[in-house]
mmCIF file of C-alpha atoms and ligand atoms in Angstrom:
data_model
loop_
_atom_site.group_PDB
_atom_site.id
_atom_site.type_symbol
_atom_site.label_atom_id
_atom_site.label_comp_id
_atom_site.label_asym_id
_atom_site.label_seq_id
_atom_site.Cartn_x
_atom_site.Cartn_y
_atom_site.Cartn_z
ATOM 1 C CA MET Y 16 73.199 -73.871 19.805
ATOM 2 C CA SER Y 17 73.650 -77.333 20.881
ATOM 3 C CA VAL Y 18 75.542 -80.133 19.324
ATOM 4 C CA LYS Y 19 73.652 -82.071 16.584
ATOM 5 C CA PRO Y 20 74.220 -85.249 14.901
ATOM 6 C CA ARG Y 21 74.050 -85.148 10.794
ATOM 7 C CA PRO Y 22 70.667 -84.943 9.446
ATOM 8 C CA GLY Y 23 68.691 -88.384 9.583
ATOM 9 C CA ILE Y 24 70.649 -89.800 12.730
ATOM 10 C CA LEU Y 25 68.088 -89.138 15.155
ATOM 11 C CA ASP Y 26 65.374 -90.926 12.767
ATOM 12 C CA VAL Y 27 67.645 -94.065 13.464
ATOM 13 C CA ALA Y 28 65.289 -96.509 15.644
ATOM 14 C CA PRO Y 29 68.214 -98.257 17.472
ATOM 15 C CA TYR Y 30 68.364 -102.198 16.881
ATOM 16 C CA VAL Y 31 66.602 -104.026 19.595
ATOM 17 C CA GLY Y 32 68.235 -107.367 20.351
ATOM 18 C CA GLY Y 33 66.524 -110.626 21.280
ATOM 19 C CA GLU Y 34 65.419 -110.828 25.013
ATOM 20 C CA SER Y 35 67.780 -112.349 27.804
ATOM 21 C CA LYS Y 36 66.025 -111.986 30.989
ATOM 22 C CA ALA Y 37 62.786 -113.438 32.171
ATOM 23 C CA ALA Y 38 61.715 -111.674 35.784
ATOM 24 C CA GLY Y 39 60.183 -114.287 38.044
ATOM 25 C CA ALA Y 40 60.586 -117.098 36.017
ATOM 26 C CA ASN Y 41 62.566 -119.755 37.679
ATOM 27 C CA ARG Y 42 64.232 -121.052 34.562
ATOM 28 C CA VAL Y 43 65.419 -118.965 31.201
ATOM 29 C CA ILE Y 44 65.271 -120.662 27.992
ATOM 30 C CA ARG Y 45 66.851 -118.189 25.457
ATOM 31 C CA LEU Y 46 65.401 -118.471 21.866
ATOM 32 C CA ALA Y 47 65.254 -115.058 20.698
ATOM 33 C CA SER Y 48 69.031 -114.501 19.310
ATOM 34 C CA ASN Y 49 69.637 -117.632 16.989
ATOM 35 C CA GLU Y 50 72.687 -118.497 19.172
ATOM 36 C CA ASN Y 51 74.204 -122.177 19.263
ATOM 37 C CA PRO Y 52 72.718 -124.135 21.959
ATOM 38 C CA LEU Y 53 75.964 -126.215 21.961
ATOM 39 C CA GLY Y 54 77.957 -123.195 22.901
ATOM 40 C CA PRO Y 55 81.622 -122.931 21.536
ATOM 41 C CA SER Y 56 84.145 -125.449 20.706
ATOM 42 C CA ALA Y 57 86.016 -126.337 24.022
ATOM 43 C CA GLN Y 58 89.155 -125.974 21.885
ATOM 44 C CA ALA Y 59 87.880 -122.247 21.179
ATOM 45 C CA ILE Y 60 87.305 -121.496 24.765
ATOM 46 C CA ALA Y 61 90.608 -122.691 25.660
ATOM 47 C CA ALA Y 62 92.456 -120.681 22.841
ATOM 48 C CA TYR Y 63 90.233 -117.684 24.206
ATOM 49 C CA ALA Y 64 91.618 -118.339 28.070
ATOM 50 C CA ALA Y 65 94.998 -118.398 26.902
ATOM 51 C CA GLU Y 66 94.996 -114.987 25.821
ATOM 52 C CA LYS Y 67 94.655 -113.784 29.328
ATOM 53 C CA ASP Y 68 98.288 -112.971 29.947
ATOM 54 C CA LYS Y 69 98.776 -110.874 26.905
ATOM 55 C CA LEU Y 70 96.038 -108.383 27.404
ATOM 56 C CA HIS Y 71 98.487 -105.342 27.421
ATOM 57 C CA ARG Y 72 99.627 -106.291 23.705
ATOM 58 C CA TYR Y 73 97.481 -104.743 20.931
ATOM 59 C CA PRO Y 74 96.060 -107.283 18.409
ATOM 60 C CA ASP Y 75 97.264 -108.237 14.959
ATOM 61 C CA GLY Y 76 95.451 -105.666 13.000
ATOM 62 C CA GLY Y 77 95.445 -107.621 9.902
ATOM 63 C CA ALA Y 78 94.259 -110.883 11.583
ATOM 64 C CA THR Y 79 96.502 -112.654 9.670
ATOM 65 C CA GLU Y 80 96.527 -116.086 11.117
ATOM 66 C CA LEU Y 81 92.892 -116.330 11.379
ATOM 67 C CA ARG Y 82 92.269 -115.121 7.660
ATOM 68 C CA GLN Y 83 94.912 -117.849 6.924
ATOM 69 C CA THR Y 84 92.801 -120.369 8.790
ATOM 70 C CA ILE Y 85 89.565 -119.526 7.309
ATOM 71 C CA ALA Y 86 91.108 -119.540 3.777
ATOM 72 C CA ALA Y 87 92.597 -122.933 4.359
ATOM 73 C CA ASN Y 88 89.578 -124.438 5.659
ATOM 74 C CA GLU Y 89 87.166 -123.225 2.885
ATOM 75 C CA SER Y 90 89.724 -123.216 -0.266
ATOM 76 C CA LEU Y 91 89.461 -119.403 -0.433
ATOM 77 C CA GLU Y 92 92.215 -116.708 -0.810
ATOM 78 C CA ALA Y 93 93.283 -115.046 2.803
ATOM 79 C CA ALA Y 94 94.031 -111.817 0.655
ATOM 80 C CA ARG Y 95 90.308 -111.268 -0.331
ATOM 81 C CA ILE Y 96 89.307 -111.690 3.343
ATOM 82 C CA VAL Y 97 88.843 -108.780 5.736
ATOM 83 C CA CYS Y 98 87.335 -109.493 9.528
ATOM 84 C CA GLY Y 99 85.424 -107.304 11.589
ATOM 85 C CA ALA Y 100 83.745 -107.105 14.850
ATOM 86 C CA GLY Y 101 80.743 -109.319 14.123
ATOM 87 C CA SER Y 102 79.570 -109.266 10.521
ATOM 88 C CA ASP Y 103 77.315 -106.185 12.004
ATOM 89 C CA GLU Y 104 80.582 -104.021 11.844
ATOM 90 C CA LEU Y 105 81.174 -105.332 8.173
ATOM 91 C CA ILE Y 106 77.590 -104.306 7.018
ATOM 92 C CA GLY Y 107 77.998 -100.894 8.546
ATOM 93 C CA LEU Y 108 81.499 -100.368 6.884
ATOM 94 C CA LEU Y 109 80.199 -101.565 3.595
ATOM 95 C CA VAL Y 110 77.310 -99.054 3.897
ATOM 96 C CA ARG Y 111 79.409 -96.200 4.703
ATOM 97 C CA ALA Y 112 82.017 -96.687 2.301
ATOM 98 C CA TYR Y 113 79.554 -97.278 -0.933
ATOM 99 C CA ALA Y 114 76.785 -95.016 -0.092
ATOM 100 C CA GLY Y 115 75.638 -91.755 1.380
ATOM 101 C CA PRO Y 116 72.856 -89.272 1.332
ATOM 102 C CA GLY Y 117 70.917 -89.607 -2.194
ATOM 103 C CA ASP Y 118 72.031 -93.046 -2.428
ATOM 104 C CA GLU Y 119 69.771 -95.951 -2.206
ATOM 105 C CA VAL Y 120 70.237 -99.369 -0.141
ATOM 106 C CA LEU Y 121 68.232 -102.135 -1.597
ATOM 107 C CA TYR Y 122 66.884 -105.013 0.523
ATOM 108 C CA SER Y 123 64.393 -107.577 1.095
ATOM 109 C CA GLU Y 124 60.823 -106.698 2.809
ATOM 110 C CA HIS Y 125 61.738 -108.937 5.641
ATOM 111 C CA GLY Y 126 65.293 -108.742 5.413
ATOM 112 C CA PHE Y 127 67.816 -108.111 8.424
ATOM 113 C CA LEU Y 128 67.012 -105.245 10.392
ATOM 114 C CA MET Y 129 70.478 -104.229 9.986
ATOM 115 C CA TYR Y 130 70.409 -103.325 6.675
ATOM 116 C CA PRO Y 131 68.045 -100.319 6.681
ATOM 117 C CA ILE Y 132 69.405 -99.099 10.029
ATOM 118 C CA SER Y 133 73.048 -98.882 8.531
ATOM 119 C CA ALA Y 134 71.586 -97.186 5.608
ATOM 120 C CA LYS Y 135 70.186 -94.532 7.757
ATOM 121 C CA THR Y 136 73.248 -94.077 9.772
ATOM 122 C CA ALA Y 137 75.044 -93.211 6.767
ATOM 123 C CA GLY Y 138 72.140 -91.017 5.477
ATOM 124 C CA ALA Y 139 71.441 -93.258 2.659
ATOM 125 C CA THR Y 140 67.725 -94.408 1.877
ATOM 126 C CA PRO Y 141 66.890 -98.049 2.461
ATOM 127 C CA VAL Y 142 64.546 -99.411 -0.333
ATOM 128 C CA ALA Y 143 62.456 -102.589 0.616
ATOM 129 C CA ALA Y 144 61.251 -104.771 -2.035
ATOM 130 C CA PRO Y 145 58.475 -106.921 -1.363
ATOM 131 C CA GLU Y 146 58.758 -110.473 -1.155
ATOM 132 C CA ALA Y 147 56.842 -113.537 -2.345
ATOM 133 C CA ASN Y 148 55.567 -115.803 0.162
ATOM 134 C CA LEU Y 149 58.199 -114.518 2.835
ATOM 135 C CA THR Y 150 61.181 -114.930 0.451
ATOM 136 C CA ALA Y 151 63.228 -112.403 -1.362
ATOM 137 C CA ASP Y 152 61.743 -111.875 -4.827
ATOM 138 C CA VAL Y 153 64.564 -111.226 -7.435
ATOM 139 C CA ASP Y 154 62.206 -109.475 -10.128
ATOM 140 C CA GLY Y 155 60.781 -107.452 -7.456
ATOM 141 C CA LEU Y 156 64.351 -106.486 -6.370
ATOM 142 C CA LEU Y 157 65.521 -105.745 -9.769
ATOM 143 C CA ALA Y 158 62.452 -103.792 -10.365
ATOM 144 C CA ARG Y 159 63.702 -101.501 -7.649
ATOM 145 C CA VAL Y 160 67.197 -100.766 -8.886
ATOM 146 C CA THR Y 161 67.880 -97.636 -9.959
ATOM 147 C CA ASP Y 162 70.746 -94.974 -10.985
ATOM 148 C CA ARG Y 163 70.973 -94.213 -7.184
ATOM 149 C CA THR Y 164 71.210 -97.953 -5.844
ATOM 150 C CA ARG Y 165 74.446 -98.509 -4.466
ATOM 151 C CA LEU Y 166 74.094 -101.851 -2.603
ATOM 152 C CA VAL Y 167 71.727 -104.757 -2.371
ATOM 153 C CA PHE Y 168 71.746 -106.844 0.659
ATOM 154 C CA ILE Y 169 70.290 -110.384 0.666
ATOM 155 C CA ALA Y 170 70.781 -112.521 3.772
ATOM 156 C CA ASN Y 171 70.948 -116.001 2.651
ATOM 157 C CA PRO Y 172 69.239 -117.746 4.249
ATOM 158 C CA ASN Y 173 67.308 -114.668 5.662
ATOM 159 C CA ASN Y 174 66.608 -113.915 9.095
ATOM 160 C CA PRO Y 175 63.990 -113.801 10.432
ATOM 161 C CA THR Y 176 62.170 -115.915 7.449
ATOM 162 C CA GLY Y 177 64.283 -118.940 6.971
ATOM 163 C CA SER Y 178 63.984 -118.463 3.313
ATOM 164 C CA TYR Y 179 66.781 -118.745 0.775
ATOM 165 C CA LEU Y 180 67.581 -117.930 -2.597
ATOM 166 C CA SER Y 181 68.753 -120.844 -4.810
ATOM 167 C CA GLU Y 182 72.082 -120.765 -6.885
ATOM 168 C CA SER Y 183 70.241 -120.221 -9.928
ATOM 169 C CA GLU Y 184 67.856 -117.281 -8.565
ATOM 170 C CA LEU Y 185 70.842 -115.463 -6.862
ATOM 171 C CA LYS Y 186 72.755 -115.867 -10.082
ATOM 172 C CA ARG Y 187 69.871 -114.231 -11.783
ATOM 173 C CA LEU Y 188 69.721 -111.257 -9.391
ATOM 174 C CA HIS Y 189 73.620 -110.613 -9.533
ATOM 175 C CA LYS Y 190 73.309 -110.823 -13.623
ATOM 176 C CA GLY Y 191 70.207 -108.133 -13.521
ATOM 177 C CA LEU Y 192 72.043 -105.711 -11.625
ATOM 178 C CA PRO Y 193 74.223 -102.990 -13.254
ATOM 179 C CA ASP Y 194 77.933 -102.906 -12.601
ATOM 180 C CA HIS Y 195 77.857 -100.175 -10.142
ATOM 181 C CA VAL Y 196 75.562 -101.997 -7.399
ATOM 182 C CA LEU Y 197 77.657 -104.155 -4.963
ATOM 183 C CA LEU Y 198 75.627 -107.308 -4.172
ATOM 184 C CA VAL Y 199 76.311 -108.260 -0.291
ATOM 185 C CA ILE Y 200 75.428 -111.909 0.169
ATOM 186 C CA ASP Y 201 75.062 -112.198 4.090
ATOM 187 C CA ALA Y 202 75.571 -115.872 4.636
ATOM 188 C CA ALA Y 203 75.547 -115.719 8.583
ATOM 189 C CA TYR Y 204 73.756 -118.961 8.635
ATOM 190 C CA ALA Y 205 75.472 -120.948 5.692
ATOM 191 C CA GLU Y 206 76.788 -123.664 7.696
ATOM 192 C CA TYR Y 207 73.276 -124.890 8.773
ATOM 193 C CA VAL Y 208 72.106 -125.135 5.183
ATOM 194 C CA THR Y 209 71.796 -128.599 3.693
ATOM 195 C CA ALA Y 210 69.806 -128.005 0.801
ATOM 196 C CA PRO Y 211 71.885 -128.974 -2.520
ATOM 197 C CA ASP Y 212 70.604 -125.939 -4.475
ATOM 198 C CA TYR Y 213 72.143 -123.478 -2.031
ATOM 199 C CA PRO Y 214 74.507 -121.088 -3.606
ATOM 200 C CA GLN Y 215 78.312 -121.103 -3.591
ATOM 201 C CA ALA Y 216 78.645 -117.374 -2.646
ATOM 202 C CA ALA Y 217 82.436 -117.936 -2.731
ATOM 203 C CA ALA Y 218 82.367 -118.792 -6.170
ATOM 204 C CA MET Y 219 80.254 -115.779 -7.094
ATOM 205 C CA VAL Y 220 82.518 -113.492 -5.303
ATOM 206 C CA GLU Y 221 85.420 -114.767 -7.076
ATOM 207 C CA ALA Y 222 84.143 -114.524 -10.338
ATOM 208 C CA ALA Y 223 82.897 -110.746 -10.335
ATOM 209 C CA ASP Y 224 84.061 -107.526 -8.940
ATOM 210 C CA ASN Y 225 80.833 -106.507 -7.304
ATOM 211 C CA VAL Y 226 79.644 -109.202 -4.958
ATOM 212 C CA VAL Y 227 80.791 -109.734 -1.342
ATOM 213 C CA MET Y 228 80.078 -112.644 0.910
ATOM 214 C CA LEU Y 229 79.586 -111.976 4.693
ATOM 215 C CA ARG Y 230 80.132 -114.856 7.646
ATOM 216 C CA THR Y 231 79.876 -114.697 11.188
ATOM 217 C CA PHE Y 232 81.076 -116.452 14.076
ATOM 218 C CA SER Y 233 78.225 -115.646 15.990
ATOM 219 C CA LYS Y 234 76.151 -118.499 14.845
ATOM 220 C CA ILE Y 235 77.648 -121.813 14.194
ATOM 221 C CA HIS Y 236 80.570 -121.148 16.084
ATOM 222 C CA GLY Y 237 78.645 -119.986 19.328
ATOM 223 C CA LEU Y 238 80.957 -117.101 19.731
ATOM 224 C CA ALA Y 239 78.465 -114.194 19.558
ATOM 225 C CA ALA Y 240 80.026 -112.680 22.601
ATOM 226 C CA LEU Y 241 83.410 -112.043 21.152
ATOM 227 C CA ARG Y 242 81.845 -110.415 18.137
ATOM 228 C CA LEU Y 243 83.790 -111.698 15.310
ATOM 229 C CA GLY Y 244 82.908 -111.841 11.430
ATOM 230 C CA TRP Y 245 84.320 -111.648 7.892
ATOM 231 C CA ALA Y 246 83.992 -110.530 4.636
ATOM 232 C CA TYR Y 247 85.124 -112.298 1.461
ATOM 233 C CA GLY Y 248 85.089 -109.927 -1.529
ATOM 234 C CA PRO Y 249 86.905 -108.609 -4.921
ATOM 235 C CA PRO Y 250 90.455 -106.934 -4.177
ATOM 236 C CA ALA Y 251 89.361 -103.583 -4.481
ATOM 237 C CA VAL Y 252 86.211 -103.650 -1.960
ATOM 238 C CA ILE Y 253 88.834 -105.463 0.359
ATOM 239 C CA ASP Y 254 91.010 -102.702 0.022
ATOM 240 C CA VAL Y 255 88.325 -100.341 0.571
ATOM 241 C CA LEU Y 256 87.408 -102.144 3.995
ATOM 242 C CA ASN Y 257 90.706 -102.162 5.140
ATOM 243 C CA ARG Y 258 91.065 -98.294 4.850
ATOM 244 C CA VAL Y 259 87.604 -97.662 6.806
ATOM 245 C CA ARG Y 260 87.816 -100.412 9.284
ATOM 246 C CA GLY Y 261 89.600 -99.532 12.758
ATOM 247 C CA PRO Y 262 93.284 -100.597 12.534
ATOM 248 C CA PHE Y 263 92.542 -103.155 15.594
ATOM 249 C CA ASN Y 264 89.004 -103.719 15.054
ATOM 250 C CA VAL Y 265 89.190 -107.396 16.212
ATOM 251 C CA SER Y 266 90.158 -108.136 19.742
ATOM 252 C CA GLN Y 267 93.336 -110.852 19.970
ATOM 253 C CA ALA Y 268 91.047 -113.218 22.034
ATOM 254 C CA ALA Y 269 88.554 -113.119 19.193
ATOM 255 C CA GLN Y 270 90.963 -113.864 16.816
ATOM 256 C CA ALA Y 271 92.444 -116.843 18.838
ATOM 257 C CA ALA Y 272 89.173 -118.252 19.629
ATOM 258 C CA GLY Y 273 88.142 -117.761 16.003
ATOM 259 C CA ILE Y 274 91.379 -119.874 14.892
ATOM 260 C CA ALA Y 275 90.514 -122.811 17.101
ATOM 261 C CA ALA Y 276 86.776 -122.873 16.142
ATOM 262 C CA VAL Y 277 87.210 -123.144 12.344
ATOM 263 C CA GLN Y 278 89.710 -125.936 13.053
ATOM 264 C CA ASP Y 279 87.132 -127.737 15.074
ATOM 265 C CA ARG Y 280 85.319 -129.323 12.578
ATOM 266 C CA ASP Y 281 83.865 -132.163 14.530
ATOM 267 C CA HIS Y 282 82.120 -129.413 16.727
ATOM 268 C CA VAL Y 283 80.658 -127.712 13.464
ATOM 269 C CA ALA Y 284 79.362 -131.142 12.431
ATOM 270 C CA ARG Y 285 77.790 -131.793 15.631
ATOM 271 C CA SER Y 286 76.010 -128.232 15.776
ATOM 272 C CA VAL Y 287 74.978 -128.997 12.345
ATOM 273 C CA ALA Y 288 73.526 -132.292 13.032
ATOM 274 C CA HIS Y 289 71.873 -130.754 16.230
ATOM 275 C CA ASN Y 290 70.094 -128.280 14.309
ATOM 276 C CA SER Y 291 68.662 -130.516 11.636
ATOM 277 C CA LYS Y 292 67.383 -133.060 14.003
ATOM 278 C CA TRP Y 293 65.669 -130.479 16.302
ATOM 279 C CA LEU Y 294 64.280 -128.140 13.831
ATOM 280 C CA ALA Y 295 62.842 -130.901 11.823
ATOM 281 C CA TRP Y 296 61.278 -132.382 15.338
ATOM 282 C CA PHE Y 297 60.043 -128.652 16.522
ATOM 283 C CA SER Y 298 58.701 -127.931 13.126
ATOM 284 C CA ASP Y 299 56.746 -131.281 13.194
ATOM 285 C CA ALA Y 300 55.632 -130.677 16.926
ATOM 286 C CA VAL Y 301 54.341 -127.465 16.439
ATOM 287 C CA ALA Y 302 52.612 -127.733 12.881
ATOM 288 C CA LYS Y 303 50.265 -130.180 14.585
ATOM 289 C CA THR Y 304 49.027 -127.297 16.838
ATOM 290 C CA GLY Y 305 47.874 -125.442 14.011
ATOM 291 C CA ILE Y 306 50.221 -122.794 14.221
ATOM 292 C CA GLU Y 307 51.768 -122.375 10.645
ATOM 293 C CA VAL Y 308 55.503 -123.243 10.357
ATOM 294 C CA LEU Y 309 57.765 -121.751 7.641
ATOM 295 C CA PRO Y 310 60.211 -123.741 6.255
ATOM 296 C CA SER Y 311 63.623 -122.665 7.437
ATOM 297 C CA ALA Y 312 67.268 -123.267 6.233
ATOM 298 C CA GLY Y 313 68.788 -121.796 9.387
ATOM 299 C CA ASN Y 314 69.107 -122.451 12.927
ATOM 300 C CA PHE Y 315 65.693 -120.862 13.931
ATOM 301 C CA VAL Y 316 62.382 -121.426 12.894
ATOM 302 C CA LEU Y 317 59.418 -118.688 11.857
ATOM 303 C CA LEU Y 318 55.954 -119.242 13.296
ATOM 304 C CA ARG Y 319 52.694 -117.438 12.147
ATOM 305 C CA PHE Y 320 49.621 -117.850 14.234
ATOM 306 C CA PRO Y 321 45.986 -118.114 12.593
ATOM 307 C CA GLY Y 322 44.687 -115.966 15.252
ATOM 308 C CA GLY Y 323 46.826 -112.908 14.107
ATOM 309 C CA THR Y 324 48.908 -110.578 15.724
ATOM 310 C CA ALA Y 325 46.813 -110.493 19.054
ATOM 311 C CA GLN Y 326 47.353 -114.290 19.303
ATOM 312 C CA ALA Y 327 51.250 -114.000 18.776
ATOM 313 C CA GLU Y 328 51.406 -111.436 21.366
ATOM 314 C CA ALA Y 329 49.450 -113.728 23.866
ATOM 315 C CA VAL Y 330 51.695 -116.380 23.147
ATOM 316 C CA LEU Y 331 54.849 -114.099 23.331
ATOM 317 C CA ALA Y 332 53.728 -113.267 26.850
ATOM 318 C CA ALA Y 333 52.721 -116.523 28.106
ATOM 319 C CA THR Y 334 55.713 -118.222 26.791
ATOM 320 C CA LYS Y 335 57.801 -115.619 28.523
ATOM 321 C CA ARG Y 336 56.079 -116.019 32.064
ATOM 322 C CA GLN Y 337 57.449 -119.633 31.790
ATOM 323 C CA GLY Y 338 60.942 -118.189 31.298
ATOM 324 C CA ILE Y 339 60.833 -119.221 27.445
ATOM 325 C CA LEU Y 340 62.013 -116.342 25.568
ATOM 326 C CA LEU Y 341 60.833 -116.092 21.927
ATOM 327 C CA ARG Y 342 61.278 -113.253 19.351
ATOM 328 C CA GLY Y 343 58.528 -110.728 18.581
ATOM 329 C CA MET Y 344 58.379 -109.687 14.729
ATOM 330 C CA VAL Y 345 56.681 -106.468 14.814
ATOM 331 C CA GLY Y 346 59.987 -104.635 13.671
ATOM 332 C CA TYR Y 347 59.952 -107.041 10.983
ATOM 333 C CA GLY Y 348 56.490 -106.283 9.750
ATOM 334 C CA LEU Y 349 55.376 -109.430 10.933
ATOM 335 C CA PRO Y 350 53.549 -109.013 13.873
ATOM 336 C CA ASP Y 351 51.402 -112.197 13.870
ATOM 337 C CA CYS Y 352 54.695 -113.997 13.829
ATOM 338 C CA LEU Y 353 57.271 -115.420 16.478
ATOM 339 C CA ARG Y 354 60.835 -116.604 15.821
ATOM 340 C CA VAL Y 355 62.126 -119.467 17.744
ATOM 341 C CA THR Y 356 65.738 -120.418 17.690
ATOM 342 C CA ILE Y 357 66.609 -124.384 17.512
ATOM 343 C CA GLY Y 358 67.844 -124.828 21.158
ATOM 344 C CA THR Y 359 68.623 -127.726 23.102
ATOM 345 C CA GLU Y 360 66.551 -130.811 23.211
ATOM 346 C CA ASP Y 361 65.171 -129.884 26.606
ATOM 347 C CA ASP Y 362 64.345 -126.129 25.367
ATOM 348 C CA MET Y 363 62.546 -127.672 22.094
ATOM 349 C CA ARG Y 364 60.523 -130.145 24.316
ATOM 350 C CA ALA Y 365 59.561 -127.346 26.777
ATOM 351 C CA THR Y 366 58.876 -125.068 23.885
ATOM 352 C CA ALA Y 367 56.547 -127.225 22.181
ATOM 353 C CA GLU Y 368 54.625 -128.168 25.172
ATOM 354 C CA ALA Y 369 54.152 -124.479 26.032
ATOM 355 C CA LEU Y 370 52.776 -123.425 22.614
ATOM 356 C CA GLN Y 371 50.700 -126.341 22.794
ATOM 357 C CA GLU Y 372 49.266 -124.962 25.877
ATOM 358 C CA ALA Y 373 49.465 -121.693 24.769
ATOM 359 C CA VAL Y 374 47.375 -122.331 21.641
ATOM 360 C CA ALA Y 375 44.869 -124.634 23.726
ATOM 361 C CA GLU Y 376 44.358 -121.781 25.926
ATOM 362 C CA ALA Y 377 43.424 -119.278 23.227
ATOM 363 C CA VAL Y 378 40.598 -121.573 21.769
ATOM 364 C CA ARG Y 379 38.852 -122.486 25.368
HETATM 365 C C1 LIG W 15 71.331 -112.299 8.670
HETATM 366 C C2 LIG W 15 72.475 -111.698 9.621
HETATM 367 N N1 LIG W 15 73.273 -111.203 9.119
HETATM 368 C C3 LIG W 15 74.138 -110.564 10.208
HETATM 369 C C4 LIG W 15 73.882 -110.845 11.733
HETATM 370 C C5 LIG W 15 74.912 -110.298 12.465
HETATM 371 O O1 LIG W 15 75.814 -111.279 13.040
HETATM 372 P P1 LIG W 15 77.170 -110.810 14.142
HETATM 373 O O2 LIG W 15 76.885 -111.177 15.412
HETATM 374 O O3 LIG W 15 78.149 -111.549 13.384
HETATM 375 O O4 LIG W 15 77.146 -109.261 13.974
HETATM 376 C C6 LIG W 15 72.942 -111.789 12.087
HETATM 377 C C7 LIG W 15 72.607 -112.020 13.500
HETATM 378 O O5 LIG W 15 71.600 -112.360 14.003
HETATM 379 C C8 LIG W 15 71.941 -111.928 11.000
HETATM 380 O O6 LIG W 15 71.081 -112.805 11.310
#
């Protein structure tokens, strides 16, 4: 008898991250993982570096100062915050704590892949609700809620589609859910959103017992390497997360960098302004080539190719040969699409040009 994991574990397809290397190319433009092209705040880097003499000390297991800083910055209650090693960890902990074999975890068809992966890892059943126009569909989601549903995940805005649910739609979804279902609003890209009808997820958390908001330091704060995220939830859910998380799940260096990052509002504002400008510029430039550009509220944009899957594959390969790394979307059920992160000005100009050439090549 050999050692065996629990049933279902070997059916889990490991998450495949964006590519970071392009063999043979003399430059690499990394636009496959929705990272901040401006990098982190200089103050966050300094705070991280200042931790180097204390590496023999355990971190503050309660991330007290970080939680207080986040709370002060966003007018939230520190006691309702739990920090995690990236929001990925918090997604996994929520699923493990609230769902198991026989339970269902509901998400939107083209939602973030960690939702079905985490569900399967916990032995629960992921259930995908169809979308309308690459946007989460509230009626479609509600129609798939059963007695077994334990969690509903909504990335708002969603990765990879870039679409979002408005405040009224998200509230309608919440209203339609039975009390035993936990609504997880994954707001990884919240800081980038400029639309006035974007929901105040924190207020929804405070007004209910079954809503959790997730946030990350990997996107606007440019700290993806440090693995830092946080959850804002009802006291009972926070209590559960504190029981199931590791006692020192967030490193002290990540906590220190996170505190400085939150306080550097200028860096956040610069990152938002950069993104708004180049998202609009790039979307316009690419739309002129005949590629369909889906509207995005995040720091990335989804492109749909009129020539279908074959064209998307050809463009992915052609851009990679030039050292431009985009994200293929086969795993998201969108094989005729590619996702492009908004990078630096040079990145976006080079990518728009490469896409134009690749499309012209295809019609020749
Ligand atoms: C919607 C969404 N949620 C969560 C994450 C995970 O972020 P983290 O780096 O905090 O684990 C991502 C990362 O791409 C994401 O797109």
